[in-house]
Amino acid sequence: MTVLTCYRCGTSLDSDADEQSGMAALSWVSARERGRDVFFCPQCARDNLRSIEGKLDSDWW
Ligand SMILES: [Zn+2]
């Protein structure tokens, strides 16, 4: 079981739950925050695309 949890809003997705969840997981974005891998849901990824690409710390969000 692979559960993705959004680092920003806390929503979670079980990517192994069913085929639709697996497809949805593909649109999640991974990023590195303070040396560990974190994930963002599609909504937050879109809202914060610029800061993710810039590898900025998320404290200011
Ligand atoms: Zn989110």
PDB file of N, CA and C and ligand atoms in Angstrom:
ATOM      1  N   MET A   1       0.845  -1.192   0.000  1.00  0.00           N
ATOM      2  CA  MET A   1       0.000   0.000   0.000  1.00  0.00           C
ATOM      3  C   MET A   1       0.884   1.247   0.000  1.00  0.00           C
ATOM      4  N   THR A   2       0.608   2.119  -0.895  1.00  0.00           N
ATOM      5  CA  THR A   2       1.368   3.366  -0.989  1.00  0.00           C
ATOM      6  C   THR A   2       0.423   4.528  -0.773  1.00  0.00           C
ATOM      7  N   VAL A   3       0.604   5.249   0.322  1.00  0.00           N
ATOM      8  CA  VAL A   3      -0.250   6.397   0.621  1.00  0.00           C
ATOM      9  C   VAL A   3       0.563   7.672   0.447  1.00  0.00           C
ATOM     10  N   LEU A   4       0.084   8.522  -0.422  1.00  0.00           N
ATOM     11  CA  LEU A   4       0.697   9.830  -0.601  1.00  0.00           C
ATOM     12  C   LEU A   4      -0.024  10.821   0.298  1.00  0.00           C
ATOM     13  N   THR A   5       0.722  11.649   0.984  1.00  0.00           N
ATOM     14  CA  THR A   5       0.131  12.698   1.809  1.00  0.00           C
ATOM     15  C   THR A   5       0.675  14.044   1.363  1.00  0.00           C
ATOM     16  N   CYS A   6      -0.229  14.968   1.064  1.00  0.00           N
ATOM     17  CA  CYS A   6       0.192  16.268   0.587  1.00  0.00           C
ATOM     18  C   CYS A   6       0.898  17.036   1.700  1.00  0.00           C
ATOM     19  N   TYR A   7       2.077  17.530   1.392  1.00  0.00           N
ATOM     20  CA  TYR A   7       2.896  18.226   2.383  1.00  0.00           C
ATOM     21  C   TYR A   7       2.287  19.570   2.752  1.00  0.00           C
ATOM     22  N   ARG A   8       1.468  20.104   1.888  1.00  0.00           N
ATOM     23  CA  ARG A   8       0.925  21.445   2.132  1.00  0.00           C
ATOM     24  C   ARG A   8      -0.460  21.405   2.774  1.00  0.00           C
ATOM     25  N   CYS A   9      -1.390  20.659   2.185  1.00  0.00           N
ATOM     26  CA  CYS A   9      -2.767  20.688   2.687  1.00  0.00           C
ATOM     27  C   CYS A   9      -3.137  19.431   3.478  1.00  0.00           C
ATOM     28  N   GLY A  10      -2.300  18.398   3.417  1.00  0.00           N
ATOM     29  CA  GLY A  10      -2.518  17.222   4.246  1.00  0.00           C
ATOM     30  C   GLY A  10      -3.479  16.202   3.675  1.00  0.00           C
ATOM     31  N   THR A  11      -4.018  16.443   2.485  1.00  0.00           N
ATOM     32  CA  THR A  11      -4.889  15.449   1.879  1.00  0.00           C
ATOM     33  C   THR A  11      -4.070  14.220   1.516  1.00  0.00           C
ATOM     34  N   SER A  12      -4.685  13.057   1.565  1.00  0.00           N
ATOM     35  CA  SER A  12      -3.940  11.838   1.281  1.00  0.00           C
ATOM     36  C   SER A  12      -4.623  11.036   0.181  1.00  0.00           C
ATOM     37  N   LEU A  13      -3.807  10.198  -0.458  1.00  0.00           N
ATOM     38  CA  LEU A  13      -4.305   9.367  -1.551  1.00  0.00           C
ATOM     39  C   LEU A  13      -3.642   8.004  -1.461  1.00  0.00           C
ATOM     40  N   ASP A  14      -4.459   6.954  -1.414  1.00  0.00           N
ATOM     41  CA  ASP A  14      -3.920   5.597  -1.459  1.00  0.00           C
ATOM     42  C   ASP A  14      -3.823   5.185  -2.919  1.00  0.00           C
ATOM     43  N   SER A  15      -2.609   5.254  -3.448  1.00  0.00           N
ATOM     44  CA  SER A  15      -2.436   5.049  -4.886  1.00  0.00           C
ATOM     45  C   SER A  15      -2.682   3.605  -5.303  1.00  0.00           C
ATOM     46  N   ASP A  16      -2.739   2.695  -4.349  1.00  0.00           N
ATOM     47  CA  ASP A  16      -2.975   1.288  -4.675  1.00  0.00           C
ATOM     48  C   ASP A  16      -4.426   0.870  -4.447  1.00  0.00           C
ATOM     49  N   ALA A  17      -5.274   1.821  -4.061  1.00  0.00           N
ATOM     50  CA  ALA A  17      -6.647   1.472  -3.710  1.00  0.00           C
ATOM     51  C   ALA A  17      -7.411   0.916  -4.909  1.00  0.00           C
ATOM     52  N   ASP A  18      -7.307   1.596  -6.034  1.00  0.00           N
ATOM     53  CA  ASP A  18      -7.959   1.137  -7.247  1.00  0.00           C
ATOM     54  C   ASP A  18      -7.291   1.804  -8.447  1.00  0.00           C
ATOM     55  N   GLU A  19      -7.736   1.470  -9.627  1.00  0.00           N
ATOM     56  CA  GLU A  19      -7.082   1.977 -10.831  1.00  0.00           C
ATOM     57  C   GLU A  19      -7.169   3.490 -10.933  1.00  0.00           C
ATOM     58  N   GLN A  20      -8.325   4.039 -10.547  1.00  0.00           N
ATOM     59  CA  GLN A  20      -8.507   5.492 -10.634  1.00  0.00           C
ATOM     60  C   GLN A  20      -7.550   6.216  -9.691  1.00  0.00           C
ATOM     61  N   SER A  21      -7.356   5.675  -8.497  1.00  0.00           N
ATOM     62  CA  SER A  21      -6.422   6.284  -7.548  1.00  0.00           C
ATOM     63  C   SER A  21      -4.991   6.195  -8.073  1.00  0.00           C
ATOM     64  N   GLY A  22      -4.679   5.082  -8.715  1.00  0.00           N
ATOM     65  CA  GLY A  22      -3.358   4.944  -9.301  1.00  0.00           C
ATOM     66  C   GLY A  22      -3.102   5.983 -10.371  1.00  0.00           C
ATOM     67  N   MET A  23      -4.123   6.241 -11.188  1.00  0.00           N
ATOM     68  CA  MET A  23      -3.987   7.273 -12.217  1.00  0.00           C
ATOM     69  C   MET A  23      -3.856   8.659 -11.585  1.00  0.00           C
ATOM     70  N   ALA A  24      -4.634   8.914 -10.538  1.00  0.00           N
ATOM     71  CA  ALA A  24      -4.580  10.207  -9.869  1.00  0.00           C
ATOM     72  C   ALA A  24      -3.198  10.443  -9.261  1.00  0.00           C
ATOM     73  N   ALA A  25      -2.579   9.373  -8.775  1.00  0.00           N
ATOM     74  CA  ALA A  25      -1.267   9.505  -8.132  1.00  0.00           C
ATOM     75  C   ALA A  25      -0.218  10.003  -9.118  1.00  0.00           C
ATOM     76  N   LEU A  26      -0.433   9.732 -10.399  1.00  0.00           N
ATOM     77  CA  LEU A  26       0.546  10.159 -11.401  1.00  0.00           C
ATOM     78  C   LEU A  26       0.625  11.674 -11.514  1.00  0.00           C
ATOM     79  N   SER A  27      -0.425  12.359 -11.110  1.00  0.00           N
ATOM     80  CA  SER A  27      -0.426  13.817 -11.237  1.00  0.00           C
ATOM     81  C   SER A  27       0.078  14.506  -9.971  1.00  0.00           C
ATOM     82  N   TRP A  28       0.400  13.711  -8.939  1.00  0.00           N
ATOM     83  CA  TRP A  28       1.040  14.283  -7.753  1.00  0.00           C
ATOM     84  C   TRP A  28       2.482  14.625  -8.080  1.00  0.00           C
ATOM     85  N   VAL A  29       2.999  15.596  -7.362  1.00  0.00           N
ATOM     86  CA  VAL A  29       4.352  16.071  -7.620  1.00  0.00           C
ATOM     87  C   VAL A  29       5.225  15.801  -6.397  1.00  0.00           C
ATOM     88  N   SER A  30       6.400  15.250  -6.642  1.00  0.00           N
ATOM     89  CA  SER A  30       7.347  15.053  -5.545  1.00  0.00           C
ATOM     90  C   SER A  30       8.372  16.178  -5.534  1.00  0.00           C
ATOM     91  N   ALA A  31       8.835  16.500  -4.368  1.00  0.00           N
ATOM     92  CA  ALA A  31       9.832  17.552  -4.218  1.00  0.00           C
ATOM     93  C   ALA A  31      10.688  17.235  -3.007  1.00  0.00           C
ATOM     94  N   ARG A  32      11.804  17.896  -2.908  1.00  0.00           N
ATOM     95  CA  ARG A  32      12.652  17.685  -1.740  1.00  0.00           C
ATOM     96  C   ARG A  32      12.546  18.879  -0.810  1.00  0.00           C
ATOM     97  N   GLU A  33      12.216  18.588   0.440  1.00  0.00           N
ATOM     98  CA  GLU A  33      12.133  19.619   1.472  1.00  0.00           C
ATOM     99  C   GLU A  33      13.026  19.194   2.615  1.00  0.00           C
ATOM    100  N   ARG A  34      14.014  20.006   2.925  1.00  0.00           N
ATOM    101  CA  ARG A  34      14.919  19.719   4.046  1.00  0.00           C
ATOM    102  C   ARG A  34      15.462  18.298   3.985  1.00  0.00           C
ATOM    103  N   GLY A  35      15.863  17.884   2.798  1.00  0.00           N
ATOM    104  CA  GLY A  35      16.557  16.609   2.661  1.00  0.00           C
ATOM    105  C   GLY A  35      15.685  15.385   2.591  1.00  0.00           C
ATOM    106  N   ARG A  36      14.358  15.564   2.614  1.00  0.00           N
ATOM    107  CA  ARG A  36      13.509  14.385   2.465  1.00  0.00           C
ATOM    108  C   ARG A  36      12.505  14.608   1.355  1.00  0.00           C
ATOM    109  N   ASP A  37      12.013  13.512   0.806  1.00  0.00           N
ATOM    110  CA  ASP A  37      11.056  13.602  -0.287  1.00  0.00           C
ATOM    111  C   ASP A  37       9.661  13.831   0.259  1.00  0.00           C
ATOM    112  N   VAL A  38       8.983  14.807  -0.290  1.00  0.00           N
ATOM    113  CA  VAL A  38       7.609  15.091   0.090  1.00  0.00           C
ATOM    114  C   VAL A  38       6.758  15.138  -1.174  1.00  0.00           C
ATOM    115  N   PHE A  39       5.446  15.108  -0.998  1.00  0.00           N
ATOM    116  CA  PHE A  39       4.537  15.093  -2.138  1.00  0.00           C
ATOM    117  C   PHE A  39       3.519  16.208  -2.025  1.00  0.00           C
ATOM    118  N   PHE A  40       3.079  16.674  -3.196  1.00  0.00           N
ATOM    119  CA  PHE A  40       2.043  17.695  -3.254  1.00  0.00           C
ATOM    120  C   PHE A  40       0.917  17.183  -4.131  1.00  0.00           C
ATOM    121  N   CYS A  41      -0.326  17.386  -3.683  1.00  0.00           N
ATOM    122  CA  CYS A  41      -1.477  17.009  -4.493  1.00  0.00           C
ATOM    123  C   CYS A  41      -1.521  17.926  -5.723  1.00  0.00           C
ATOM    124  N   PRO A  42      -2.260  17.526  -6.750  1.00  0.00           N
ATOM    125  CA  PRO A  42      -2.288  18.327  -7.983  1.00  0.00           C
ATOM    126  C   PRO A  42      -2.679  19.775  -7.741  1.00  0.00           C
ATOM    127  N   GLN A  43      -3.638  20.010  -6.848  1.00  0.00           N
ATOM    128  CA  GLN A  43      -4.086  21.384  -6.578  1.00  0.00           C
ATOM    129  C   GLN A  43      -2.954  22.219  -5.993  1.00  0.00           C
ATOM    130  N   CYS A  44      -2.288  21.696  -4.986  1.00  0.00           N
ATOM    131  CA  CYS A  44      -1.202  22.445  -4.351  1.00  0.00           C
ATOM    132  C   CYS A  44      -0.006  22.558  -5.286  1.00  0.00           C
ATOM    133  N   ALA A  45       0.238  21.533  -6.059  1.00  0.00           N
ATOM    134  CA  ALA A  45       1.355  21.589  -6.995  1.00  0.00           C
ATOM    135  C   ALA A  45       1.164  22.728  -7.981  1.00  0.00           C
ATOM    136  N   ARG A  46      -0.086  22.897  -8.422  1.00  0.00           N
ATOM    137  CA  ARG A  46      -0.386  23.953  -9.376  1.00  0.00           C
ATOM    138  C   ARG A  46      -0.224  25.317  -8.710  1.00  0.00           C
ATOM    139  N   ASP A  47      -0.720  25.409  -7.469  1.00  0.00           N
ATOM    140  CA  ASP A  47      -0.635  26.679  -6.756  1.00  0.00           C
ATOM    141  C   ASP A  47       0.808  27.079  -6.464  1.00  0.00           C
ATOM    142  N   ASN A  48       1.662  26.094  -6.326  1.00  0.00           N
ATOM    143  CA  ASN A  48       3.017  26.366  -5.849  1.00  0.00           C
ATOM    144  C   ASN A  48       4.088  25.914  -6.823  1.00  0.00           C
ATOM    145  N   LEU A  49       3.697  25.779  -8.072  1.00  0.00           N
ATOM    146  CA  LEU A  49       4.628  25.261  -9.059  1.00  0.00           C
ATOM    147  C   LEU A  49       5.926  26.064  -9.102  1.00  0.00           C
ATOM    148  N   ARG A  50       5.799  27.364  -9.026  1.00  0.00           N
ATOM    149  CA  ARG A  50       6.981  28.207  -9.140  1.00  0.00           C
ATOM    150  C   ARG A  50       7.941  27.973  -7.965  1.00  0.00           C
ATOM    151  N   SER A  51       7.402  27.884  -6.770  1.00  0.00           N
ATOM    152  CA  SER A  51       8.279  27.702  -5.610  1.00  0.00           C
ATOM    153  C   SER A  51       8.863  26.300  -5.567  1.00  0.00           C
ATOM    154  N   ILE A  52       8.103  25.310  -6.049  1.00  0.00           N
ATOM    155  CA  ILE A  52       8.645  23.957  -6.109  1.00  0.00           C
ATOM    156  C   ILE A  52       9.810  23.911  -7.086  1.00  0.00           C
ATOM    157  N   GLU A  53       9.609  24.512  -8.242  1.00  0.00           N
ATOM    158  CA  GLU A  53      10.670  24.502  -9.241  1.00  0.00           C
ATOM    159  C   GLU A  53      11.896  25.247  -8.734  1.00  0.00           C
ATOM    160  N   GLY A  54      11.667  26.285  -7.936  1.00  0.00           N
ATOM    161  CA  GLY A  54      12.772  27.058  -7.405  1.00  0.00           C
ATOM    162  C   GLY A  54      13.437  26.405  -6.210  1.00  0.00           C
ATOM    163  N   LYS A  55      12.887  25.251  -5.759  1.00  0.00           N
ATOM    164  CA  LYS A  55      13.431  24.541  -4.606  1.00  0.00           C
ATOM    165  C   LYS A  55      13.509  25.444  -3.373  1.00  0.00           C
ATOM    166  N   LEU A  56      12.496  26.305  -3.230  1.00  0.00           N
ATOM    167  CA  LEU A  56      12.473  27.194  -2.090  1.00  0.00           C
ATOM    168  C   LEU A  56      11.929  26.462  -0.869  1.00  0.00           C
ATOM    169  N   ASP A  57      12.336  26.888   0.276  1.00  0.00           N
ATOM    170  CA  ASP A  57      11.780  26.327   1.500  1.00  0.00           C
ATOM    171  C   ASP A  57      10.309  26.713   1.611  1.00  0.00           C
ATOM    172  N   SER A  58       9.500  25.869   2.210  1.00  0.00           N
ATOM    173  CA  SER A  58       8.062  26.112   2.230  1.00  0.00           C
ATOM    174  C   SER A  58       7.607  26.848   3.493  1.00  0.00           C
ATOM    175  N   ASP A  59       8.508  27.298   4.323  1.00  0.00           N
ATOM    176  CA  ASP A  59       8.104  27.965   5.561  1.00  0.00           C
ATOM    177  C   ASP A  59       7.211  29.168   5.346  1.00  0.00           C
ATOM    178  N   TRP A  60       7.401  29.852   4.233  1.00  0.00           N
ATOM    179  CA  TRP A  60       6.677  31.100   4.012  1.00  0.00           C
ATOM    180  C   TRP A  60       5.265  30.886   3.484  1.00  0.00           C
ATOM    181  N   TRP A  61       4.882  29.667   3.177  1.00  0.00           N
ATOM    182  CA  TRP A  61       3.546  29.419   2.645  1.00  0.00           C
ATOM    183  C   TRP A  61       2.490  29.738   3.685  1.00  0.00           C
TER     184      TRP A  61
HETATM  185 ZN    ZN B   1      -2.473  19.629  -1.287  1.00  0.00          ZN
END
